[in-house]
PDB file of C-alpha atoms in Angstrom:
ATOM      1  CA  MET A  30     -21.956   2.630   2.664  1.00 95.00           C
ATOM      2  CA  ASN A  31     -20.797   0.722  -0.190  1.00 97.00           C
ATOM      3  CA  ILE A  32     -16.828   1.013  -0.215  1.00 98.00           C
ATOM      4  CA  THR A  33     -14.771  -0.447  -2.799  1.00 98.00           C
ATOM      5  CA  PHE A  34     -10.807  -0.551  -2.251  1.00 98.00           C
ATOM      6  CA  LEU A  35      -8.508  -0.908  -5.055  1.00 98.00           C
ATOM      7  CA  VAL A  36      -5.294  -2.165  -3.886  1.00 98.00           C
ATOM      8  CA  ASN A  37      -2.144  -3.757  -5.297  1.00 96.00           C
ATOM      9  CA  ARG A  38      -1.020  -7.463  -4.754  1.00 94.00           C
ATOM     10  CA  ASP A  39       1.762  -6.542  -2.323  1.00 94.00           C
ATOM     11  CA  LEU A  40       3.129  -6.892   1.072  1.00 93.00           C
ATOM     12  CA  ALA A  41       2.227  -3.403   1.900  1.00 95.00           C
ATOM     13  CA  SER A  42      -1.074  -3.287   0.588  1.00 96.00           C
ATOM     14  CA  ASN A  43      -1.922  -6.473   2.390  1.00 95.00           C
ATOM     15  CA  PHE A  44      -0.530  -5.258   5.813  1.00 94.00           C
ATOM     16  CA  ALA A  45      -2.644  -1.861   5.193  1.00 96.00           C
ATOM     17  CA  LEU A  46      -6.121  -3.999   4.489  1.00 96.00           C
ATOM     18  CA  ASN A  47      -5.306  -6.075   7.638  1.00 92.00           C
ATOM     19  CA  LEU A  48      -5.281  -2.676   9.693  1.00 93.00           C
ATOM     20  CA  ILE A  49      -8.157  -0.922   7.979  1.00 96.00           C
ATOM     21  CA  LEU A  50     -10.570  -3.689   7.114  1.00 95.00           C
ATOM     22  CA  PRO A  51     -11.776  -4.675  10.786  1.00 92.00           C
ATOM     23  CA  THR A  52     -12.538  -1.061  11.328  1.00 93.00           C
ATOM     24  CA  MET A  53     -15.041  -0.656   8.670  1.00 94.00           C
ATOM     25  CA  GLN A  54     -17.138  -3.832   9.001  1.00 90.00           C
ATOM     26  CA  HIS A  55     -20.356  -2.035   9.493  1.00 92.00           C
ATOM     27  CA  HIS A  56     -19.973  -0.851   5.707  1.00 95.00           C
ATOM     28  CA  ASN A  57     -20.101  -3.140   2.640  1.00 96.00           C
ATOM     29  CA  LEU A  58     -16.874  -3.933   1.622  1.00 97.00           C
ATOM     30  CA  THR A  59     -15.506  -4.794  -1.677  1.00 97.00           C
ATOM     31  CA  VAL A  60     -11.685  -5.425  -2.787  1.00 98.00           C
ATOM     32  CA  PHE A  61     -10.124  -5.484  -6.047  1.00 98.00           C
ATOM     33  CA  LEU A  62      -6.646  -5.830  -6.620  1.00 97.00           C
ATOM     34  CA  SER A  63      -3.886  -5.131  -9.376  1.00 96.00           C
ATOM     35  CA  ASP A  64      -1.075  -7.614 -10.152  1.00 92.00           C
ATOM     36  CA  LYS A  65       1.569  -5.092 -10.231  1.00 87.00           C
ATOM     37  CA  VAL A  66       2.510  -1.276 -10.487  1.00 85.00           C
ATOM     38  CA  GLY A  67       4.322  -0.561 -13.706  1.00 69.00           C
ATOM     39  CA  ASN A  68       6.188  -2.948 -16.026  1.00 62.00           C
ATOM     40  CA  SER A  69       8.887  -5.495 -15.183  1.00 53.00           C
ATOM     41  CA  SER A  70      11.375  -3.201 -17.191  1.00 55.00           C
ATOM     42  CA  ASP A  71      10.969  -0.362 -14.873  1.00 60.00           C
ATOM     43  CA  HIS A  72      12.347  -2.415 -11.798  1.00 57.00           C
ATOM     44  CA  SER A  73      16.336  -2.155 -11.526  1.00 59.00           C
ATOM     45  CA  GLY A  74      18.070  -5.285  -9.989  1.00 58.00           C
ATOM     46  CA  HIS A  75      17.933  -4.498  -6.456  1.00 64.00           C
ATOM     47  CA  SER A  76      14.146  -3.374  -6.643  1.00 63.00           C
ATOM     48  CA  THR A  77      13.579  -6.553  -8.424  1.00 74.00           C
ATOM     49  CA  LEU A  78      15.209  -8.641  -5.780  1.00 74.00           C
ATOM     50  CA  LEU A  79      12.857  -6.777  -3.097  1.00 78.00           C
ATOM     51  CA  ALA A  80       9.524  -7.617  -5.432  1.00 78.00           C
ATOM     52  CA  ASP A  81      10.903 -11.170  -5.527  1.00 79.00           C
ATOM     53  CA  MET A  82      11.334 -11.382  -1.971  1.00 78.00           C
ATOM     54  CA  GLU A  83       7.503 -10.105  -1.453  1.00 83.00           C
ATOM     55  CA  SER A  84       6.150 -12.218  -4.294  1.00 80.00           C
ATOM     56  CA  LYS A  85       8.002 -15.635  -3.991  1.00 79.00           C
ATOM     57  CA  VAL A  86       8.551 -15.603  -0.134  1.00 79.00           C
ATOM     58  CA  ILE A  87       6.572 -13.542   2.052  1.00 82.00           C
ATOM     59  CA  LEU A  88       3.044 -13.317   0.153  1.00 84.00           C
ATOM     60  CA  PRO A  89       2.874 -17.346  -0.054  1.00 83.00           C
ATOM     61  CA  LEU A  90       3.782 -17.531   3.507  1.00 78.00           C
ATOM     62  CA  LEU A  91       0.812 -14.988   4.566  1.00 80.00           C
ATOM     63  CA  GLU A  92      -1.573 -17.160   2.228  1.00 77.00           C
ATOM     64  CA  SER A  93      -0.470 -20.272   4.143  1.00 71.00           C
ATOM     65  CA  ASN A  94      -0.701 -19.094   7.654  1.00 59.00           C
ATOM     66  CA  ARG A  95      -3.728 -20.471   8.500  1.00 51.00           C
ATOM     67  CA  LYS A  96      -2.549 -24.016   7.456  1.00 47.00           C
ATOM     68  CA  LEU A  97       0.696 -23.469   9.444  1.00 43.00           C
ATOM     69  CA  THR A  98      -1.417 -22.634  12.792  1.00 43.00           C
ATOM     70  CA  GLY A  99      -4.236 -24.613  12.363  1.00 42.00           C
ATOM     71  CA  LYS A 100      -6.618 -21.392  13.749  1.00 46.00           C
ATOM     72  CA  ARG A 101      -7.317 -17.834  12.485  1.00 47.00           C
ATOM     73  CA  SER A 102      -4.312 -15.295  13.066  1.00 51.00           C
ATOM     74  CA  ARG A 103      -4.361 -11.969  13.918  1.00 73.00           C
ATOM     75  CA  PHE A 104      -3.620 -10.878  10.265  1.00 84.00           C
ATOM     76  CA  LEU A 105      -4.650 -12.616   7.021  1.00 87.00           C
ATOM     77  CA  GLY A 106      -3.321 -13.336   3.643  1.00 89.00           C
ATOM     78  CA  PHE A 107      -5.263 -11.797   0.556  1.00 92.00           C
ATOM     79  CA  ASN A 108      -7.356 -14.837   0.170  1.00 89.00           C
ATOM     80  CA  GLN A 109      -8.655 -14.911   3.758  1.00 88.00           C
ATOM     81  CA  LEU A 110      -9.381 -10.886   3.990  1.00 90.00           C
ATOM     82  CA  GLN A 111     -12.364 -11.615   1.709  1.00 88.00           C
ATOM     83  CA  CYS A 112     -13.954 -12.450   5.143  1.00 89.00           C
ATOM     84  CA  TYR A 113     -14.358  -8.862   5.692  1.00 92.00           C
ATOM     85  CA  ALA A 114     -15.779  -8.365   1.925  1.00 93.00           C
ATOM     86  CA  GLN A 115     -19.090  -8.966   0.405  1.00 89.00           C
ATOM     87  CA  GLN A 116     -17.676 -10.985  -2.369  1.00 87.00           C
ATOM     88  CA  PRO A 117     -14.365 -12.820  -3.071  1.00 89.00           C
ATOM     89  CA  LEU A 118     -11.292 -10.425  -3.695  1.00 94.00           C
ATOM     90  CA  ALA A 119     -10.700 -10.432  -7.493  1.00 95.00           C
ATOM     91  CA  THR A 120      -8.238  -8.963  -9.963  1.00 96.00           C
ATOM     92  CA  LEU A 121      -8.941  -5.974 -11.821  1.00 97.00           C
ATOM     93  CA  ASN A 122      -6.126  -5.148 -14.089  1.00 97.00           C
ATOM     94  CA  ASP A 123      -8.623  -3.893 -16.879  1.00 96.00           C
ATOM     95  CA  ILE A 124     -10.456  -1.405 -14.521  1.00 97.00           C
ATOM     96  CA  ASN A 125     -10.522   1.159 -17.304  1.00 97.00           C
ATOM     97  CA  GLN A 126     -11.540  -0.778 -19.954  1.00 97.00           C
ATOM     98  CA  THR A 127     -15.528  -1.530 -20.691  1.00 96.00           C
ATOM     99  CA  SER A 128     -15.107  -4.923 -18.962  1.00 96.00           C
ATOM    100  CA  GLY A 129     -13.342  -3.848 -15.877  1.00 97.00           C
ATOM    101  CA  LEU A 130     -15.677  -0.868 -15.557  1.00 97.00           C
ATOM    102  CA  ALA A 131     -18.557  -3.200 -15.541  1.00 96.00           C
ATOM    103  CA  LYS A 132     -17.186  -5.160 -12.659  1.00 96.00           C
ATOM    104  CA  LEU A 133     -16.579  -2.193 -10.788  1.00 97.00           C
ATOM    105  CA  THR A 134     -19.811  -0.607 -11.241  1.00 96.00           C
ATOM    106  CA  CYS A 135     -21.720  -3.650 -10.489  1.00 93.00           C
ATOM    107  CA  ASN A 136     -21.143  -3.136  -6.659  1.00 88.00           C
ATOM    108  CA  THR A 137     -22.430   0.338  -6.789  1.00 95.00           C
ATOM    109  CA  PRO A 138     -19.659   1.948  -4.860  1.00 97.00           C
ATOM    110  CA  ASP A 139     -20.333   4.940  -2.879  1.00 97.00           C
ATOM    111  CA  LEU A 140     -16.700   5.657  -2.177  1.00 98.00           C
ATOM    112  CA  ILE A 141     -13.557   4.235  -3.838  1.00 98.00           C
ATOM    113  CA  ILE A 142     -10.316   4.081  -1.826  1.00 98.00           C
ATOM    114  CA  SER A 143      -7.169   3.491  -3.596  1.00 98.00           C
ATOM    115  CA  ILE A 144      -3.991   2.123  -1.725  1.00 98.00           C
ATOM    116  CA  ARG A 145      -1.065   1.273  -4.058  1.00 97.00           C
ATOM    117  CA  PHE A 146      -3.224   0.336  -6.714  1.00 97.00           C
ATOM    118  CA  GLY A 147      -1.205  -0.264 -10.200  1.00 95.00           C
ATOM    119  CA  LYS A 148      -3.585   1.538 -12.591  1.00 96.00           C
ATOM    120  CA  ILE A 149      -4.040   5.145 -13.233  1.00 96.00           C
ATOM    121  CA  LEU A 150      -7.751   5.599 -13.062  1.00 97.00           C
ATOM    122  CA  GLN A 151      -9.240   7.198 -15.941  1.00 97.00           C
ATOM    123  CA  PRO A 152     -12.607   9.733 -15.856  1.00 97.00           C
ATOM    124  CA  ASP A 153     -15.023   6.815 -16.535  1.00 97.00           C
ATOM    125  CA  VAL A 154     -13.682   5.218 -13.263  1.00 98.00           C
ATOM    126  CA  ILE A 155     -13.417   8.556 -11.259  1.00 98.00           C
ATOM    127  CA  LYS A 156     -17.133   9.362 -11.808  1.00 97.00           C
ATOM    128  CA  VAL A 157     -18.741   6.162 -10.847  1.00 97.00           C
ATOM    129  CA  PRO A 158     -18.872   6.791  -7.097  1.00 98.00           C
ATOM    130  CA  ARG A 159     -21.144   9.487  -5.525  1.00 95.00           C
ATOM    131  CA  PHE A 160     -18.508  10.334  -2.894  1.00 96.00           C
ATOM    132  CA  GLY A 161     -15.746  10.216  -5.364  1.00 96.00           C
ATOM    133  CA  VAL A 162     -12.241   8.584  -5.275  1.00 98.00           C
ATOM    134  CA  ILE A 163      -9.584   9.064  -2.569  1.00 98.00           C
ATOM    135  CA  ASN A 164      -5.986   7.691  -2.496  1.00 98.00           C
ATOM    136  CA  LEU A 165      -3.746   6.967   0.490  1.00 98.00           C
ATOM    137  CA  HIS A 166      -0.293   7.815  -1.052  1.00 98.00           C
ATOM    138  CA  SER A 167       2.698   6.517   0.846  1.00 97.00           C
ATOM    139  CA  GLY A 168       4.560   9.840   0.595  1.00 97.00           C
ATOM    140  CA  LEU A 169       4.287  13.776   1.390  1.00 98.00           C
ATOM    141  CA  LEU A 170       2.693  15.541  -1.621  1.00 98.00           C
ATOM    142  CA  PRO A 171       3.271  17.414  -3.806  1.00 98.00           C
ATOM    143  CA  GLN A 172       6.930  16.905  -3.045  1.00 98.00           C
ATOM    144  CA  TYR A 173       6.989  12.931  -3.457  1.00 98.00           C
ATOM    145  CA  ARG A 174       4.487  12.155  -6.231  1.00 98.00           C
ATOM    146  CA  GLY A 175       5.002   8.749  -7.960  1.00 96.00           C
ATOM    147  CA  VAL A 176       6.312   5.491  -6.828  1.00 95.00           C
ATOM    148  CA  MET A 177       8.280   4.370  -3.877  1.00 95.00           C
ATOM    149  CA  ALA A 178       8.427   7.788  -2.311  1.00 97.00           C
ATOM    150  CA  THR A 179       9.769   6.533   0.787  1.00 97.00           C
ATOM    151  CA  PHE A 180      12.868   5.155  -1.296  1.00 97.00           C
ATOM    152  CA  TRP A 181      13.691   8.478  -2.316  1.00 98.00           C
ATOM    153  CA  ALA A 182      12.863  10.425   0.394  1.00 98.00           C
ATOM    154  CA  MET A 183      15.393   8.097   2.353  1.00 98.00           C
ATOM    155  CA  LEU A 184      17.878   8.548  -0.588  1.00 98.00           C
ATOM    156  CA  ASN A 185      17.385  12.356  -0.244  1.00 98.00           C
ATOM    157  CA  GLY A 186      18.099  12.511   3.280  1.00 98.00           C
ATOM    158  CA  GLU A 187      14.877  13.545   4.666  1.00 98.00           C
ATOM    159  CA  LYS A 188      14.323  13.549   8.432  1.00 98.00           C
ATOM    160  CA  GLU A 189      10.522  12.390   8.054  1.00 98.00           C
ATOM    161  CA  ILE A 190       8.287  10.449   5.808  1.00 98.00           C
ATOM    162  CA  GLY A 191       4.671  10.371   5.614  1.00 98.00           C
ATOM    163  CA  THR A 192       1.558   9.505   3.960  1.00 98.00           C
ATOM    164  CA  THR A 193      -1.188  11.917   2.406  1.00 98.00           C
ATOM    165  CA  LEU A 194      -4.788  11.180   1.872  1.00 98.00           C
ATOM    166  CA  HIS A 195      -6.005  13.070  -1.246  1.00 98.00           C
ATOM    167  CA  THR A 196      -8.847  13.232  -3.632  1.00 98.00           C
ATOM    168  CA  ILE A 197      -8.263  11.728  -7.182  1.00 98.00           C
ATOM    169  CA  ASP A 198     -10.176  14.090  -9.503  1.00 97.00           C
ATOM    170  CA  ASP A 199      -8.407  13.119 -12.930  1.00 96.00           C
ATOM    171  CA  SER A 200      -6.041  10.948 -14.349  1.00 95.00           C
ATOM    172  CA  GLY A 201      -3.083  13.146 -12.993  1.00 96.00           C
ATOM    173  CA  ILE A 202      -0.770  11.120 -10.833  1.00 96.00           C
ATOM    174  CA  ASP A 203      -0.895  12.247  -6.995  1.00 97.00           C
ATOM    175  CA  THR A 204      -2.211  15.675  -8.032  1.00 97.00           C
ATOM    176  CA  GLY A 205      -5.654  15.924  -6.103  1.00 97.00           C
ATOM    177  CA  GLN A 206      -6.699  17.783  -3.180  1.00 98.00           C
ATOM    178  CA  VAL A 207      -4.900  17.052   0.109  1.00 98.00           C
ATOM    179  CA  ILE A 208      -7.401  15.759   2.790  1.00 98.00           C
ATOM    180  CA  ALA A 209      -4.752  14.745   5.636  1.00 97.00           C
ATOM    181  CA  GLN A 210      -1.321  13.837   6.191  1.00 97.00           C
ATOM    182  CA  SER A 211       0.689  11.841   8.907  1.00 97.00           C
ATOM    183  CA  ARG A 212       4.352  11.807   9.492  1.00 97.00           C
ATOM    184  CA  ILE A 213       6.836   9.541  11.254  1.00 97.00           C
ATOM    185  CA  PRO A 214      10.676  10.087  11.619  1.00 98.00           C
ATOM    186  CA  VAL A 215      13.266   8.362   9.542  1.00 98.00           C
ATOM    187  CA  GLN A 216      15.177   5.993  11.175  1.00 97.00           C
ATOM    188  CA  ARG A 217      18.196   5.166   9.109  1.00 97.00           C
ATOM    189  CA  GLN A 218      19.221   2.123  10.825  1.00 97.00           C
ATOM    190  CA  LYS A 219      15.781   0.575   9.691  1.00 97.00           C
ATOM    191  CA  SER A 220      15.019  -0.679   6.076  1.00 96.00           C
ATOM    192  CA  TYR A 221      13.091   0.971   3.394  1.00 96.00           C
ATOM    193  CA  LEU A 222      10.543  -1.774   3.790  1.00 95.00           C
ATOM    194  CA  TRP A 223      10.368  -1.499   7.475  1.00 96.00           C
ATOM    195  CA  HIS A 224       9.610   2.384   6.825  1.00 97.00           C
ATOM    196  CA  VAL A 225       6.887   1.754   4.184  1.00 97.00           C
ATOM    197  CA  LEU A 226       4.896  -0.657   6.430  1.00 96.00           C
ATOM    198  CA  GLN A 227       5.060   1.785   9.590  1.00 96.00           C
ATOM    199  CA  LEU A 228       3.405   4.641   7.367  1.00 96.00           C
ATOM    200  CA  TYR A 229       0.189   2.337   7.243  1.00 96.00           C
ATOM    201  CA  LEU A 230      -0.246   2.363  10.973  1.00 95.00           C
ATOM    202  CA  SER A 231      -1.895   5.772  10.803  1.00 95.00           C
ATOM    203  CA  ALA A 232      -4.307   4.374   7.979  1.00 96.00           C
ATOM    204  CA  PRO A 233      -7.157   3.391   9.826  1.00 95.00           C
ATOM    205  CA  LYS A 234      -7.516   6.783  11.760  1.00 96.00           C
ATOM    206  CA  LEU A 235      -7.170   8.939   8.630  1.00 96.00           C
ATOM    207  CA  LEU A 236      -9.762   7.008   6.892  1.00 97.00           C
ATOM    208  CA  GLN A 237     -12.242   6.612   9.873  1.00 95.00           C
ATOM    209  CA  ASN A 238     -11.822  10.618  10.273  1.00 96.00           C
ATOM    210  CA  TYR A 239     -12.978  11.041   6.589  1.00 96.00           C
ATOM    211  CA  LEU A 240     -15.740   8.584   6.597  1.00 96.00           C
ATOM    212  CA  GLN A 241     -17.115   9.772   9.868  1.00 95.00           C
ATOM    213  CA  ALA A 242     -17.521  13.072   7.959  1.00 95.00           C
ATOM    214  CA  LEU A 243     -18.967  11.759   5.106  1.00 94.00           C
ATOM    215  CA  GLU A 244     -21.720   9.902   7.227  1.00 92.00           C
ATOM    216  CA  LYS A 245     -22.465  12.926   9.306  1.00 92.00           C
ATOM    217  CA  ASN A 246     -22.528  15.167   6.095  1.00 91.00           C
ATOM    218  CA  ILE A 247     -19.832  17.382   7.459  1.00 89.00           C
ATOM    219  CA  PRO A 248     -17.610  18.634   4.592  1.00 82.00           C
ATOM    220  CA  MET A 249     -13.851  18.110   5.498  1.00 86.00           C
ATOM    221  CA  GLU A 250     -11.644  20.724   4.656  1.00 89.00           C
ATOM    222  CA  LYS A 251      -9.449  19.899   1.414  1.00 95.00           C
ATOM    223  CA  ARG A 252      -6.611  22.099   0.325  1.00 96.00           C
ATOM    224  CA  VAL A 253      -4.881  22.445  -3.054  1.00 96.00           C
ATOM    225  CA  GLN A 254      -1.218  21.113  -3.252  1.00 97.00           C
ATOM    226  CA  SER A 255       1.220  23.920  -2.852  1.00 93.00           C
ATOM    227  CA  GLY A 256       5.123  24.086  -2.792  1.00 93.00           C
ATOM    228  CA  GLN A 257       7.455  22.567  -4.884  1.00 94.00           C
ATOM    229  CA  ALA A 258       6.348  19.385  -6.454  1.00 96.00           C
ATOM    230  CA  GLY A 259       8.560  16.259  -7.300  1.00 97.00           C
ATOM    231  CA  TYR A 260       7.781  13.127  -9.309  1.00 97.00           C
ATOM    232  CA  TYR A 261       9.573  10.232  -8.915  1.00 96.00           C
ATOM    233  CA  SER A 262       9.824   6.738 -10.634  1.00 94.00           C
ATOM    234  CA  PHE A 263      11.192   3.397 -10.116  1.00 92.00           C
ATOM    235  CA  PRO A 264      14.907   3.910  -9.088  1.00 93.00           C
ATOM    236  CA  LYS A 265      17.387   2.804 -11.363  1.00 91.00           C
ATOM    237  CA  GLN A 266      20.367   0.722 -10.549  1.00 90.00           C
ATOM    238  CA  GLU A 267      22.764   3.448  -9.812  1.00 93.00           C
ATOM    239  CA  HIS A 268      19.899   4.920  -7.485  1.00 93.00           C
ATOM    240  CA  CYS A 269      19.733   1.575  -5.519  1.00 92.00           C
ATOM    241  CA  THR A 270      23.538   1.722  -5.442  1.00 93.00           C
ATOM    242  CA  GLN A 271      23.806   5.134  -3.853  1.00 96.00           C
ATOM    243  CA  PHE A 272      21.127   4.168  -1.396  1.00 96.00           C
ATOM    244  CA  LEU A 273      23.337   1.133  -0.027  1.00 95.00           C
ATOM    245  CA  GLN A 274      26.535   3.324  -0.178  1.00 97.00           C
ATOM    246  CA  GLN A 275      24.754   5.384   2.440  1.00 97.00           C
ATOM    247  CA  GLY A 276      24.488   2.318   4.763  1.00 97.00           C
ATOM    248  CA  LEU A 277      20.568   2.006   3.933  1.00 97.00           C
ATOM    249  CA  THR A 278      18.931  -1.130   3.101  1.00 94.00           C
ATOM    250  CA  LEU A 279      15.764  -2.037   1.277  1.00 93.00           C
ATOM    251  CA  PHE A 280      14.837  -5.072   3.540  1.00 91.00           C
ATOM    252  CA  ASP A 281      16.129  -6.759   6.496  1.00 90.00           C
ATOM    253  CA  THR A 282      15.622 -10.519   7.453  1.00 86.00           C
ATOM    254  CA  ALA A 283      15.082  -9.798  11.044  1.00 88.00           C
ATOM    255  CA  GLU A 284      12.653  -6.976  10.542  1.00 90.00           C
ATOM    256  CA  ILE A 285      10.718  -9.491   8.251  1.00 87.00           C
ATOM    257  CA  SER A 286      10.641 -12.146  10.581  1.00 83.00           C
ATOM    258  CA  ALA A 287       9.209  -9.653  13.461  1.00 85.00           C
ATOM    259  CA  MET A 288       6.693  -8.404  11.139  1.00 85.00           C
ATOM    260  CA  LEU A 289       5.414 -11.770  10.475  1.00 81.00           C
ATOM    261  CA  GLU A 290       4.632 -12.166  14.142  1.00 78.00           C
ATOM    262  CA  HIS A 291       1.419 -10.132  13.236  1.00 78.00           C
ATOM    263  CA  TYR A 292       0.268 -12.827  11.170  1.00 78.00           C
ATOM    264  CA  TYR A 293       1.414 -16.189  13.147  1.00 68.00           C
ATOM    265  CA  ARG A 294       4.172 -17.016  15.688  1.00 53.00           C
ATOM    266  CA  LYS A 295       6.816 -18.497  13.258  1.00 49.00           C
ATOM    267  CA  THR A 296      10.329 -17.595  12.615  1.00 47.00           C
ATOM    268  CA  PHE A 297      11.803 -18.198   9.253  1.00 47.00           C
ATOM    269  CA  THR A 298      13.281 -21.906   8.419  1.00 51.00           C
ATOM    270  CA  ALA A 299      17.063 -22.118   7.861  1.00 53.00           C
ATOM    271  CA  GLN A 300      16.195 -22.210   4.058  1.00 52.00           C
ATOM    272  CA  GLU A 301      13.931 -19.122   3.879  1.00 47.00           C
ATOM    273  CA  ALA A 302      16.429 -17.074   6.085  1.00 50.00           C
ATOM    274  CA  LEU A 303      19.032 -18.317   3.772  1.00 53.00           C
ATOM    275  CA  TRP A 304      17.479 -17.222   0.525  1.00 47.00           C
ATOM    276  CA  LEU A 305      16.732 -13.778   1.930  1.00 47.00           C
ATOM    277  CA  ARG A 306      20.117 -13.234   3.177  1.00 52.00           C
ATOM    278  CA  SER A 307      21.574 -14.199  -0.055  1.00 53.00           C
ATOM    279  CA  ARG A 308      19.721 -11.402  -1.767  1.00 45.00           C
ATOM    280  CA  GLN A 309      20.633  -8.667   0.700  1.00 45.00           C
TER     281      GLN A 309
END
């Protein structure tokens, strides 16, 4: 099967791909990246610091892991992940335009899987794959549509968070039919970023179940979303302040250092650790 992934160029997407792609090597895989979700003006001061930490410290470290270790590590940066794909990973910010649609269709995808992709897909894109488009959303639907669902769930005092695998049927945001969900308990002593990464541990199983059903021509039961729907955008500064006042954290240096052990055995240098601490 020809499967195209649409993901964002961020840490959680990279983490998810490292878990998912090795389980799909019998398929023909293509990966396209968006550079960001939303506009820079959408981010508050604290969420900008989190984005800067990812883009300026962690992602460069992931791309350099082969050079630092001298051998292939368990987890790979974006550039190295192309070893699982049929062609080099490419940026596709113009997916809804004629030029971007041409890049997408030349791979004749049977299925498109979206994970944190930064663009809202329009009908011309959605109708390309014969098995449609599915999205792995890092929030429980319909209560937590939109961006940074985990942040909002933690701020709202939820006892658990989760992911939702759902169809993308139109240009509505996170409104498609629910295929499956997974849930984990909130651990308030852990950071927002830690929770986001934990959510993707269930991703390979959710996707494997769906693909196996497709391959066996067994329709998986889908359900229309029900219950009170909520839509969330990027938090403003006052929301980030409330988050911190509750004793919650956006990221934690020790957690990040432990996470990097998935990529290589390396603790932060004193300079890197100081940079992170100064922004917490």
